[in-house]
Coordinates of C-alpha atoms in Angstrom, one line a residue:
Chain A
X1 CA 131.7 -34.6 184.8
X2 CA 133.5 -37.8 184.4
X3 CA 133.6 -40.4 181.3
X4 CA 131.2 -42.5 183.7
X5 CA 128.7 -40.1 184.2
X6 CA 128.9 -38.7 180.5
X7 CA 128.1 -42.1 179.7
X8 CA 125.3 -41.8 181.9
X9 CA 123.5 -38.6 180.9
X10 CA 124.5 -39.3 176.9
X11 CA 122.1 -42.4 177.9
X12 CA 119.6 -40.5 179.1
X13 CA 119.6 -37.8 176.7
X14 CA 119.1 -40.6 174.4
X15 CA 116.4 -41.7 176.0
X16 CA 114.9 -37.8 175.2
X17 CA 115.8 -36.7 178.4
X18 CA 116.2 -32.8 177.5
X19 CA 117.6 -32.1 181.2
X20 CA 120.6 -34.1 180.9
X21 CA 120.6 -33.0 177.5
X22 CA 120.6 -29.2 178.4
X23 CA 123.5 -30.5 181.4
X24 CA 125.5 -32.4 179.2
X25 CA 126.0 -29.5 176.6
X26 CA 126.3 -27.4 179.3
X27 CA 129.6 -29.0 180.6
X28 CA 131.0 -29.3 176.8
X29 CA 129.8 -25.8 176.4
X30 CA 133.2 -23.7 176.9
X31 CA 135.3 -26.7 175.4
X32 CA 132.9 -26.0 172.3
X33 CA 133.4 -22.3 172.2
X34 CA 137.0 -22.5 172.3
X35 CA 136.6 -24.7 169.2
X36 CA 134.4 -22.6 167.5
X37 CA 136.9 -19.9 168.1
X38 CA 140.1 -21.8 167.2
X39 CA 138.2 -22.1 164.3
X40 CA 136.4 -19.3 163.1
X41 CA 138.1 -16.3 165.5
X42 CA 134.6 -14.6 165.3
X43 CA 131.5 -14.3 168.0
X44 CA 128.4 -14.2 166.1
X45 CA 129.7 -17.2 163.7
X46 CA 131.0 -19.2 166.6
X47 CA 127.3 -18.7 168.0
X48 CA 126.1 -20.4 164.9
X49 CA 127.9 -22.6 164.9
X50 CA 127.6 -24.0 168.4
X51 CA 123.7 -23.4 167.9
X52 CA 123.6 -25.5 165.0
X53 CA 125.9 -27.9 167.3
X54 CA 123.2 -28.5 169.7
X55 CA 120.3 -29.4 167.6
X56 CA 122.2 -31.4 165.5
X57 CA 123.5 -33.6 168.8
X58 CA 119.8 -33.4 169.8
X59 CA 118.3 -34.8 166.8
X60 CA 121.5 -37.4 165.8
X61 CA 122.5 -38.2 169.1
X62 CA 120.1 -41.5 168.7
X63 CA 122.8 -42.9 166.8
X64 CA 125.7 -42.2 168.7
X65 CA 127.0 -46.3 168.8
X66 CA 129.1 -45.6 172.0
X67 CA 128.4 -43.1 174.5
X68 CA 132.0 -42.7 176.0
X69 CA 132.8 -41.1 172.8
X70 CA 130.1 -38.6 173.0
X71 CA 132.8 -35.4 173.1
X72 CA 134.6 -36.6 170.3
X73 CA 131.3 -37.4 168.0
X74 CA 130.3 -33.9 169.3
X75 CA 133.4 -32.3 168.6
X76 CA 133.3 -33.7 165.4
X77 CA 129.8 -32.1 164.2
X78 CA 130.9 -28.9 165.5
X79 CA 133.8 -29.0 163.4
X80 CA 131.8 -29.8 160.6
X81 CA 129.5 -27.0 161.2
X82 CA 132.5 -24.4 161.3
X83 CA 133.8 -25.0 158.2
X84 CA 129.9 -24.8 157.0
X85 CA 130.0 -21.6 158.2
X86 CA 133.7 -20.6 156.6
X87 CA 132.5 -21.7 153.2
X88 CA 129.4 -20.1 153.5
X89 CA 131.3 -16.7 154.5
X90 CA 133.1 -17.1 151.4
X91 CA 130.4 -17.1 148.8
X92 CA 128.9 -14.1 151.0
X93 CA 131.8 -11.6 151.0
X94 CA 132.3 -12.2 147.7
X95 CA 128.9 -9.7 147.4
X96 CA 128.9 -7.8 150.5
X97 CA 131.2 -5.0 151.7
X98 CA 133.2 -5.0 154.8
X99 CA 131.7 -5.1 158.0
X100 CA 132.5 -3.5 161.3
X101 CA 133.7 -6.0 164.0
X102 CA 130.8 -6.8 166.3
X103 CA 130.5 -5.3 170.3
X104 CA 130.6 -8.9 171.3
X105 CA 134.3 -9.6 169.8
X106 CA 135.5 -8.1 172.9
X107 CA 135.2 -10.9 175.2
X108 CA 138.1 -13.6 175.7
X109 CA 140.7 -10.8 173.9
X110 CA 143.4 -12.1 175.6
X111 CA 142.5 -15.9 174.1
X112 CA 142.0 -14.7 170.2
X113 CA 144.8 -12.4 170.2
X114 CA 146.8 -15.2 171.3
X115 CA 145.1 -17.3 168.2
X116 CA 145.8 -14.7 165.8
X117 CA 149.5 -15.3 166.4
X118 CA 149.3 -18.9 165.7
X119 CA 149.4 -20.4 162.1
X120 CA 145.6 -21.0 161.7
X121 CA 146.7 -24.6 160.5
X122 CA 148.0 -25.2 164.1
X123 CA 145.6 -23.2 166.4
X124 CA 142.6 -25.9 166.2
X125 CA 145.2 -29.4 167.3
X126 CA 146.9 -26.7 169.3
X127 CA 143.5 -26.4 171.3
X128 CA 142.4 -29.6 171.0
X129 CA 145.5 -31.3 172.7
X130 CA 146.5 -28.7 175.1
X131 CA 143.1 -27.3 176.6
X132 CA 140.7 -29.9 175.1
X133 CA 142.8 -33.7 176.4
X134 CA 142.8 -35.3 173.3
X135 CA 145.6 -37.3 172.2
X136 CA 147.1 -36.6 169.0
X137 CA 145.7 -39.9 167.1
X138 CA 142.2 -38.7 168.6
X139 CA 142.6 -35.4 167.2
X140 CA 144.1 -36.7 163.4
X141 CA 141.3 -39.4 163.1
X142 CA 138.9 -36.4 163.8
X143 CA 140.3 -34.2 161.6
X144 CA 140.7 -36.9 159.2
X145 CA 145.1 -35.8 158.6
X146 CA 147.7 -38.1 159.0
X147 CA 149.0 -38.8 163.1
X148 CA 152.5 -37.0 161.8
X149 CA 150.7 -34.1 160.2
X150 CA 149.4 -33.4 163.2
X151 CA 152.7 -34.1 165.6
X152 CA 153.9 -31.5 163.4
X153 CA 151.0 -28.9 163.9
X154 CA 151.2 -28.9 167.2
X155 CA 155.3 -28.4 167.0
X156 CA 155.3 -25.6 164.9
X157 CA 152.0 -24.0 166.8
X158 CA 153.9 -24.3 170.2
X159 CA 156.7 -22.4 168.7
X160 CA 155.0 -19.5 167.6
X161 CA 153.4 -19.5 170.8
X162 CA 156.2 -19.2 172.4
X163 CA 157.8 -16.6 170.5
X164 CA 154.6 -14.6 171.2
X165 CA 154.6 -14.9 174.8
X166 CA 158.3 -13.6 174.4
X167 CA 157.0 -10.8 172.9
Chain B
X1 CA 159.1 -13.9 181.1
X2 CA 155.9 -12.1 179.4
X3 CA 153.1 -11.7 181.7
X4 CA 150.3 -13.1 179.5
X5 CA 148.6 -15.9 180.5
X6 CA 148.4 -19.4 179.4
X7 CA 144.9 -19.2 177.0
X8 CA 145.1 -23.5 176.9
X9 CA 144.2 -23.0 180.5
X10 CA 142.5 -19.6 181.1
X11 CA 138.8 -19.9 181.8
X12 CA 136.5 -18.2 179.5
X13 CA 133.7 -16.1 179.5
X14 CA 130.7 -17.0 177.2
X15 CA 129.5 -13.4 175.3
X16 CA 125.8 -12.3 175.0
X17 CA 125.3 -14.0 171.2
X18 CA 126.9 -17.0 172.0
X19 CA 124.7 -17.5 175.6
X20 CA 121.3 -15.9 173.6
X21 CA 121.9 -18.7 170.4
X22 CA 122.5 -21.8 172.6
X23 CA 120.0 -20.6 174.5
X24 CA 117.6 -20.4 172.1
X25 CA 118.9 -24.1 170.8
X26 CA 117.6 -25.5 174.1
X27 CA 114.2 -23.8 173.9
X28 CA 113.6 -25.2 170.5
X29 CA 114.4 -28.6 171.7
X30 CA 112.1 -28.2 174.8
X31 CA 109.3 -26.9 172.9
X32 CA 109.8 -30.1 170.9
X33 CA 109.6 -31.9 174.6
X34 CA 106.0 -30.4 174.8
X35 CA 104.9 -31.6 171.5
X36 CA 106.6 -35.2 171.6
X37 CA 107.5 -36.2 175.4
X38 CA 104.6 -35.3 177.6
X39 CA 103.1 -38.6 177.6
X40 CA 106.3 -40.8 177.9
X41 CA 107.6 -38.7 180.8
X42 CA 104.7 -39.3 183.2
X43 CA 104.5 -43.0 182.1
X44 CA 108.1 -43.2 182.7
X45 CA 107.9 -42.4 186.7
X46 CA 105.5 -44.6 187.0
X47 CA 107.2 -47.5 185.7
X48 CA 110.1 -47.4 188.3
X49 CA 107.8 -48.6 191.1
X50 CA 106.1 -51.2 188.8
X51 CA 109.9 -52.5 187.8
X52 CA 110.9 -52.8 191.3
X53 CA 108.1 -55.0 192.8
X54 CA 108.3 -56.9 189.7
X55 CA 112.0 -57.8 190.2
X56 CA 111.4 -58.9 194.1
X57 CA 108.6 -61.2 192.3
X58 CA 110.7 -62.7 190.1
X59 CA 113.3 -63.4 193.4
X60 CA 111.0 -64.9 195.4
X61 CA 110.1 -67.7 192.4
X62 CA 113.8 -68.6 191.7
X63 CA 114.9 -68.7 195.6
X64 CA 112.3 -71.1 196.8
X65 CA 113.1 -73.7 193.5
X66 CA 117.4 -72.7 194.2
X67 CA 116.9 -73.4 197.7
X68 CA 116.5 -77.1 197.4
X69 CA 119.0 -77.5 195.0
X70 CA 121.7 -75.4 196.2
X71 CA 123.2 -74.0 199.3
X72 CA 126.0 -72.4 197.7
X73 CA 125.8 -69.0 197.3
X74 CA 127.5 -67.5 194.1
X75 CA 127.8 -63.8 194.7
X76 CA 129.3 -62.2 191.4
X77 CA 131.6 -59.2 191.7
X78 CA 130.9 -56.1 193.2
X79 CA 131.4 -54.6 189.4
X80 CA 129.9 -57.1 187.6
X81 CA 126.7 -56.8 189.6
X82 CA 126.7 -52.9 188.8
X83 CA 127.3 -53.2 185.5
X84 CA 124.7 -56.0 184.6
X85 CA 122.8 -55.7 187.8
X86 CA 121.3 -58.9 189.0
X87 CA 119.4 -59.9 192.3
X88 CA 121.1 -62.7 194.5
X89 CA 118.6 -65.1 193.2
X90 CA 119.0 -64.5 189.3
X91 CA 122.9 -64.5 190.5
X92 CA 122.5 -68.1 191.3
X93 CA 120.5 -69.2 188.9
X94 CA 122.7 -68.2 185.9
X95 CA 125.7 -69.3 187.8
X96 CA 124.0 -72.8 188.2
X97 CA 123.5 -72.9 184.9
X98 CA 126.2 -71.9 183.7
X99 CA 125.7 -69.1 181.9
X100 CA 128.1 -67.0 184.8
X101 CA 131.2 -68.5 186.6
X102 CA 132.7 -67.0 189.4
X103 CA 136.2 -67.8 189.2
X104 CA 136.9 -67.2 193.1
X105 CA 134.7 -69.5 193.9
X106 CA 137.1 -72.3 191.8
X107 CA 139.5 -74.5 193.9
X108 CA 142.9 -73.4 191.0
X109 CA 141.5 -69.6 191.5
X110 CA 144.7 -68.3 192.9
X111 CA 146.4 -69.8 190.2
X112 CA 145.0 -68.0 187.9
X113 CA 145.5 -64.3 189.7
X114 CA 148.8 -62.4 187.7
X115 CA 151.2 -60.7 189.5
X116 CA 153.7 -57.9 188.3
X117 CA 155.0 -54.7 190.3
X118 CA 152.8 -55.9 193.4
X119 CA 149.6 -55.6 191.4
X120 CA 147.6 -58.6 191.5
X121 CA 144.7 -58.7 188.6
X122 CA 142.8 -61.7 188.3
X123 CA 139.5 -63.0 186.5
X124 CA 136.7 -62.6 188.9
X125 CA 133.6 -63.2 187.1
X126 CA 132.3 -63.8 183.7
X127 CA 128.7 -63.5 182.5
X128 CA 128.0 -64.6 178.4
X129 CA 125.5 -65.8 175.8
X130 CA 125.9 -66.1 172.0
X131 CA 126.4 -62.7 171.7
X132 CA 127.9 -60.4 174.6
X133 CA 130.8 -61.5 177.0
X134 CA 130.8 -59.4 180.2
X135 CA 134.0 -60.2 181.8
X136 CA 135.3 -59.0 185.4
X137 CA 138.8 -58.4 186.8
X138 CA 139.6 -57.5 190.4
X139 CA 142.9 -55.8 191.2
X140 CA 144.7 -55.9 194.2
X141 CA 147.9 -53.5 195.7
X142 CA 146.8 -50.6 193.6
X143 CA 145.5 -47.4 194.8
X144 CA 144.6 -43.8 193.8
X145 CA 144.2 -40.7 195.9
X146 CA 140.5 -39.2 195.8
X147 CA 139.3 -37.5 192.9
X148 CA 141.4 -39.4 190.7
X149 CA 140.0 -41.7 188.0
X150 CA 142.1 -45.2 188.2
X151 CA 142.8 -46.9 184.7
X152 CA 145.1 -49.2 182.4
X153 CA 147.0 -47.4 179.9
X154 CA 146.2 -50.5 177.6
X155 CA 143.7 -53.0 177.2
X156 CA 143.5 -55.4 174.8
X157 CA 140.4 -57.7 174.2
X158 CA 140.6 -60.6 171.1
X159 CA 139.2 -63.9 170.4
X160 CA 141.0 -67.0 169.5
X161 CA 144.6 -67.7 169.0
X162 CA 145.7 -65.4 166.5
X163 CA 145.3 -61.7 167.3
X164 CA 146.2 -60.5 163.8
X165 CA 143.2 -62.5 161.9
X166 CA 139.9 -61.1 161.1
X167 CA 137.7 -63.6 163.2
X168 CA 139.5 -62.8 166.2
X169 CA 138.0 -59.2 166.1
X170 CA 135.2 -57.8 169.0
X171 CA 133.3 -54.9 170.0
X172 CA 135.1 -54.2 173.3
X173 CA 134.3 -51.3 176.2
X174 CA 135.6 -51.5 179.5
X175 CA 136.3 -49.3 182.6
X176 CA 137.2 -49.3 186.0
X177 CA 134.3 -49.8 188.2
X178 CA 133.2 -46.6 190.3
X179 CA 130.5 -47.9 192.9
X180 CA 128.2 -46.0 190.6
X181 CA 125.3 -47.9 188.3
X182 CA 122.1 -46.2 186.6
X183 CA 118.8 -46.6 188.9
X184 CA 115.6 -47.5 186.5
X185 CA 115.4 -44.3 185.3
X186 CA 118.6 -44.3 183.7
X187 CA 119.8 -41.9 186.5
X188 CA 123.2 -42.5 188.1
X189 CA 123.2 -43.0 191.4
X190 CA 125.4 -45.1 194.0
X191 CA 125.1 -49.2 194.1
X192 CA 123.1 -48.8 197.3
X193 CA 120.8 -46.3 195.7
X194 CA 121.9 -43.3 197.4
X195 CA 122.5 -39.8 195.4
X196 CA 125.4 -38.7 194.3
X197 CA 127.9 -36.7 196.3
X198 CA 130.1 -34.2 195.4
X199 CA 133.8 -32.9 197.6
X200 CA 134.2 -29.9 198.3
X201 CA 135.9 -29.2 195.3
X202 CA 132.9 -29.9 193.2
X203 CA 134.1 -33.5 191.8
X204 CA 131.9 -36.4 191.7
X205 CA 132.3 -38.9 194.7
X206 CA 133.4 -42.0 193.6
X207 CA 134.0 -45.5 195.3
X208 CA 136.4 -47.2 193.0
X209 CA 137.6 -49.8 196.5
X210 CA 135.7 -52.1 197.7
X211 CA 135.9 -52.8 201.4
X212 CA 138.8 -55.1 201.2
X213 CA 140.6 -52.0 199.1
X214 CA 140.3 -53.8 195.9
X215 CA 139.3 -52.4 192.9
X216 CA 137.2 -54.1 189.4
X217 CA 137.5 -53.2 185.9
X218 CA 134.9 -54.8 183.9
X219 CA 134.9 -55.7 180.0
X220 CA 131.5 -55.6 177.9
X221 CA 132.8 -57.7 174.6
X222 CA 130.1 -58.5 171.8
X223 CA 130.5 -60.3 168.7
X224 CA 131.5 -58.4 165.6
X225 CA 129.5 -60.8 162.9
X226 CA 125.9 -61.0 163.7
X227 CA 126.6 -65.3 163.4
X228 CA 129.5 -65.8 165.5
X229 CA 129.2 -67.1 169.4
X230 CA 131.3 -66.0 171.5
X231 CA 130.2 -69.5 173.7
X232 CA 133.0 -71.7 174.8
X233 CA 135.5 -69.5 172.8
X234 CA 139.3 -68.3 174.5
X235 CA 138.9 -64.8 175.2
X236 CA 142.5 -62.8 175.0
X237 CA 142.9 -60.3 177.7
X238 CA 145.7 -58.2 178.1
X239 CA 146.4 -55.2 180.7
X240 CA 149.4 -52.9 180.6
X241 CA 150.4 -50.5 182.9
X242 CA 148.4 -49.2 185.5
X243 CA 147.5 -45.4 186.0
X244 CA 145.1 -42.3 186.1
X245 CA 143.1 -40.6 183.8
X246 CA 142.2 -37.1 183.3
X247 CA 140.5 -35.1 180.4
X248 CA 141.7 -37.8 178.1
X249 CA 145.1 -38.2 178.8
X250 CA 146.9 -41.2 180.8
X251 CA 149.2 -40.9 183.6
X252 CA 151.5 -44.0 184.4
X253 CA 151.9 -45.1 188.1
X254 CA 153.0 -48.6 187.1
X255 CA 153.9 -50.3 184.8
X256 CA 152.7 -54.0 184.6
X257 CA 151.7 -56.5 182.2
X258 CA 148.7 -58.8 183.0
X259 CA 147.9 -61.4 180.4
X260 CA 145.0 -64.1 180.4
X261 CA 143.5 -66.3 178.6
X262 CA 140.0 -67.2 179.7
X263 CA 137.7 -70.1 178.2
X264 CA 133.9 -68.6 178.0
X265 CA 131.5 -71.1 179.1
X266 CA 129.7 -72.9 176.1
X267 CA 125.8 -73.2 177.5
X268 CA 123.4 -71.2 175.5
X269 CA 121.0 -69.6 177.3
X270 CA 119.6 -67.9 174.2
X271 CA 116.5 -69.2 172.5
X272 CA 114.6 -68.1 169.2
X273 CA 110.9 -66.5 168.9
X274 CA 109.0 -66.2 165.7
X275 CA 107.6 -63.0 165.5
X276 CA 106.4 -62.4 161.9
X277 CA 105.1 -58.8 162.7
X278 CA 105.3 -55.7 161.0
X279 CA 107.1 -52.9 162.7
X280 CA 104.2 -50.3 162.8
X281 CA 105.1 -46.4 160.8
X282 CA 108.5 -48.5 159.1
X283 CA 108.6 -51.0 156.3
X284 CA 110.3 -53.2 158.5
X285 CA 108.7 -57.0 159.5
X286 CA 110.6 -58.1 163.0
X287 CA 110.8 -62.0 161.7
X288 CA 112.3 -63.2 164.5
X289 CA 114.2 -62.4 167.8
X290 CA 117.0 -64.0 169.9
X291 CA 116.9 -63.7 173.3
X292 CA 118.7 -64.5 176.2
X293 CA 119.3 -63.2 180.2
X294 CA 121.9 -60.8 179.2
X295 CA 121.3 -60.0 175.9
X296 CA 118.9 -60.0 172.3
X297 CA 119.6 -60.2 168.9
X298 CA 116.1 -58.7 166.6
X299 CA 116.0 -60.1 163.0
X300 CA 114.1 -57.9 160.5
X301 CA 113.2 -58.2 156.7
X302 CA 112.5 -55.4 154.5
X303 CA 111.1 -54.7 151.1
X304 CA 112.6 -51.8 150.3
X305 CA 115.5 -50.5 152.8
X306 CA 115.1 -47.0 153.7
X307 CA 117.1 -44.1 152.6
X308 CA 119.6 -43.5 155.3
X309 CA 121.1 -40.2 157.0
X310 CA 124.6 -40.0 157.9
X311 CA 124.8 -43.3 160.2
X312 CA 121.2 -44.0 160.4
X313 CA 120.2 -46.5 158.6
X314 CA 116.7 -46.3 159.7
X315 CA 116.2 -49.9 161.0
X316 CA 114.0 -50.1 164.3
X317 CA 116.1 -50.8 167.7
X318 CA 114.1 -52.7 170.6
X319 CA 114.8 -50.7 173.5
X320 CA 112.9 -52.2 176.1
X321 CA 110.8 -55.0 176.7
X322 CA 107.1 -55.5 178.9
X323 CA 106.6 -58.1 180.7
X324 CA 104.0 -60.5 181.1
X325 CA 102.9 -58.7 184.6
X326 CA 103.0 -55.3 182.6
X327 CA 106.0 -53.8 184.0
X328 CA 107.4 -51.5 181.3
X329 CA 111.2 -52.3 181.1
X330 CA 111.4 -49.2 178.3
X331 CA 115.2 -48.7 179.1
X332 CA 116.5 -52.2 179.3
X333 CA 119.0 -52.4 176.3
X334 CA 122.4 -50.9 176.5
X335 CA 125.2 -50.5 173.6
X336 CA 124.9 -52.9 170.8
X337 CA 125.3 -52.9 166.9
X338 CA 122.8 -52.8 164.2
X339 CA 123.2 -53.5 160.2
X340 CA 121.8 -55.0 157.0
X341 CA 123.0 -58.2 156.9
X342 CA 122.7 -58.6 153.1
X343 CA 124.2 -56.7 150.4
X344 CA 120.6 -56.6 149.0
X345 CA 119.9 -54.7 152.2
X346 CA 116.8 -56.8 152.5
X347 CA 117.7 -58.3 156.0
X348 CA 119.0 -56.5 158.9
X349 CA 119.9 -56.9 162.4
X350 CA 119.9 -55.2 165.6
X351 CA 121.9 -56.7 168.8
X352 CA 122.1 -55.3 172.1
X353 CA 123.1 -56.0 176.1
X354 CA 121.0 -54.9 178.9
X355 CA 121.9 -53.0 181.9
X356 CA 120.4 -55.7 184.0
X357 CA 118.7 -59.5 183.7
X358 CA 115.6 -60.4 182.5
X359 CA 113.9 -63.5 182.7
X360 CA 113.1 -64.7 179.6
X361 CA 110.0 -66.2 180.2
X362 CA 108.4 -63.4 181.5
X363 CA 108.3 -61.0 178.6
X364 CA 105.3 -60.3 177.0
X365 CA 105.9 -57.6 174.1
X366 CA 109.0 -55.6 173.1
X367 CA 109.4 -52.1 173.1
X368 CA 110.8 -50.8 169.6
X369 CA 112.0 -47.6 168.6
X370 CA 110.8 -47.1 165.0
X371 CA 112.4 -43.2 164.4
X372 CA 114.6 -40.0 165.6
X373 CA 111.5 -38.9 166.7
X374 CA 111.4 -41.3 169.6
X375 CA 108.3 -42.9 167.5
X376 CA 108.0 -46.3 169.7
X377 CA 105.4 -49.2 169.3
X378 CA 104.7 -52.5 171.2
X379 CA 105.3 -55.6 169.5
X380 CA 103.4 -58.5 171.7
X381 CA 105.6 -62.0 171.2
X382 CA 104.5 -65.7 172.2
X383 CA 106.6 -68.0 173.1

């Protein structure tokens, strides 16, 4: 899908068309879960948190301003919704005892055990400029951290990625 | 050289939770569809036919009163045309009044083309009321293999003759024209109303050339202040470097620099209605509307603004308009800008562009979007 037609099917999913809805997060869908798990290195909370993604595009996409900035505005909630889920996580473990990882952590292994070698600092610009497209003053206004912050990130994350594929 | 795979570019596989929670996200928003969306789907089929013969109406009237005047046909751009479509008679109507210009049709045009590395950009045609300034560019010398998606690196859009200052600040989108225009449904489809096509590698067809190899990248520029004109002002247009695009990055091909300078033309085609009517389920009275061809400006009071939610601020957008025949236009407006225009939030404002022309004279009631929950009432208007 190209920024064209995105522009097009954001328009009619604000129109309440729920096909190109259902299309359009459909062909953000992988580039959300590999967000979510940059993020949160976990199935059932990336789940959540791309669930929570959806209806909350659904219900706010009336006011996206600018349709060729649907990803980014998307992007953007799902972020949000992570680190929801992170705090949330917090204030739970701090009552409940350890849990057994889930069946469904064994999909993608070869992506999270990559992850888990990166600086969690680095791994979300790290996957937002290398897998995602954005440019680096994309992915700072978005995460709201200085441009250099963020030059830097993605620096130090290549390094350790490198020294794990020398591994 | 370790065996393991680049993970920025290994395809993934969605697991069971992930696929049974999204899932689940859509049904929820379908069964939402059953509650809210029955109606306005059916009527919305229905209205594409009713558009249609209205439109070829509406040519018929303006060609048999142009057709004395005027032998001169003013064709606008391929690109300009998609992107604001308009039928051959509207085309010369606004063109004889001045609301469009077609600068090839000027005697100094080819003055007024830019050259640099062998790629020739120049002004083609230009379409603008108080508010919105569409603005088209043709480029010659350039071209991109299929599948790719032709760009500038840079473009630069400002008013007046001092770029740094405040009041030369607007609202700017622009993009390389692709053959491809939405059909009164809001569906994409090609300019001759064909479907879409795919290669065989699965990527969208596009038509970026026209058939003289050429290529158009078109400018939609709207005021920033609700009470500026953009009418008769010096629009600043800068180009640099020409290239492709892919999944948000830019690729250089060449580099060029393509500057202009372009004087709108001052007619106003824009006229005011009293409306004085309560927006039905808000607390909102529509006051008064602006209204031109190519664009409308809706002017609300309020007692009491409503409490907003993130960046809704809860003031009612006109989407659409119904004209006096009773062809539903419910999709007519495109991107705009909304706001109170008061720090007592007591006023507010909501301007827009269509995706095609209207004639003004023709419209009956507006069609206003009062809620998230795609809550919409009919405002009749008398001019």
């Amino acid at each position: 899908m190209k920024s064209i037609e995105t522009k097009f099917y954001v328009k009619k999913a604000q129109r309440h068309d729920k096909d190109a809805f259902t299309e359009l997060m459909q062909f953000y869908m992988k580039d959300m879960y590999r967000t979510a798990i940059a993020i949160l290195m976990n199935e059932e909370d990336a789940a959540d948190a791309l669930q929570d993604t959806i209806l909350t595009c659904w219900e706010k996409l009336y006011t996206l301003k600018k349709p060729e900035f649907f990803k980014t505005w998307m992007t953007r909630i799902l972020i949000n919704h992570c680190y929801d889920i992170i705090r949330d996580n917090a204030v739970y473990k701090n009552t409940e005892s350890y849990e057994e990882p889930s069946k469904c952590d064994e999909y993608n292994l070869e992506l999270k055990e990559a992850y888990a070698s990166i600086d969690e600092r680095y791994r979300l610009p790290m996957e937002l400029y290398y897998s995602q497209g954005f440019k680096m003053r994309e992915i700072a206004e978005m995460l709201s951290v200085p441009l250099n912050t963020i030059k830097t990130r993605i620096s130090r994350g290549r390094k350790e990625l490198e020294e794990y594929y020398h591994d | 050289m370790s065996t393991k795979k680049n993970v920025f570019s290994e395809e993934v596989e969605l697991s069971e939770i992930v696929l049974e929670k999204t899932n689940q996200a859509f049904e929820m928003i379908q069964q939402e569809d059953i509650v809210h969306m029955g109606k306005t789907n059916t009527k919305g089929k229905r209205i594409y036919k009713m558009q249609a013969a209205a439109v070829a109406g509406i040519c018929i009237l303006v060609v048999s009163s142009i057709s004395v005047i005027a032998a001169i046909h003013h064709y606008w751009g391929r690109g300009m045309n998609g992107n604001i479509q308009a039928s051959d008679a509207q085309q010369q109507a606004l063109t004889e009044q001045n609301i469009a210009k077609v600068y090839r049709e000027e005697p100094d045009s080819s003055s007024m083309a830019v050259t640099d590395n062998g790629i020739t950009v120049k002004p083609d045609t230009v379409v603008v009321d108080e508010r919105f300034a569409y603005m088209s560019f043709s480029i010659s010398g350039y071209h991109v293999e299929d599948g790719t998606e032709p760009g500038f690196g840079m473009v630069t859009v400002y008013q007046g003759d001092n770029p740094e200052d405040e009041s030369a600040w607007v609202n700017m989108y622009g993009s390389m024209y692709d053959g491809i225009i939405p059909d009164e449904n809001g569906s994409p489809v090609y300019e001759d109303g064909s479907p879409l096509e795919s290669d065989e590698n699965g990527r969208l067809i596009s038509h970026y050339t026209d058939s003289n190899g050429d290529m158009e990248y078109i400018i939609q520029a709207s005021v920033v202040n609700e009470n500026d004109s953009l009418l008769g002002k010096t629009m600043h247009v800068n180009f640099q470097n020409l290239g492709t695009h892919s999944r948000g990055a830019f690729t250089p091909a060449v580099e060029g620099n393509w500057d202009f300078a372009i004087t709108l033309p001052d007619v106003s085609s824009s006229r005011t209605i009293t409306v004085g009517q309560k927006v039905g389920g808000t607390g909102f009275t529509l006051e008064t509307i602006d209204i031109s061809p190519i664009s409308m400006k809706a002017n609300y009071s309020v007692e009491e603004a409503p409490e907003g939610h993130e960046d809704d601020l809860g003031i009612p957008e006109v989407r659409g308009v119904v004209l006096k025949d009773g062809t539903r236009l419910p999709y007519l407006t495109d991107g705009g800008s909304m706001g109170y225009t008061d720090s007592s939030r007591k006023n507010a404002c909501h301007m827009a562009g269509y995706d095609r022309v209207i004639d003004v004279d023709e419209v009956a009631a507006l069609i206003v979007w009062t809620s998230y929950e795609n809550e919409k009432v009919e405002i009749p208007i008398s001019k």
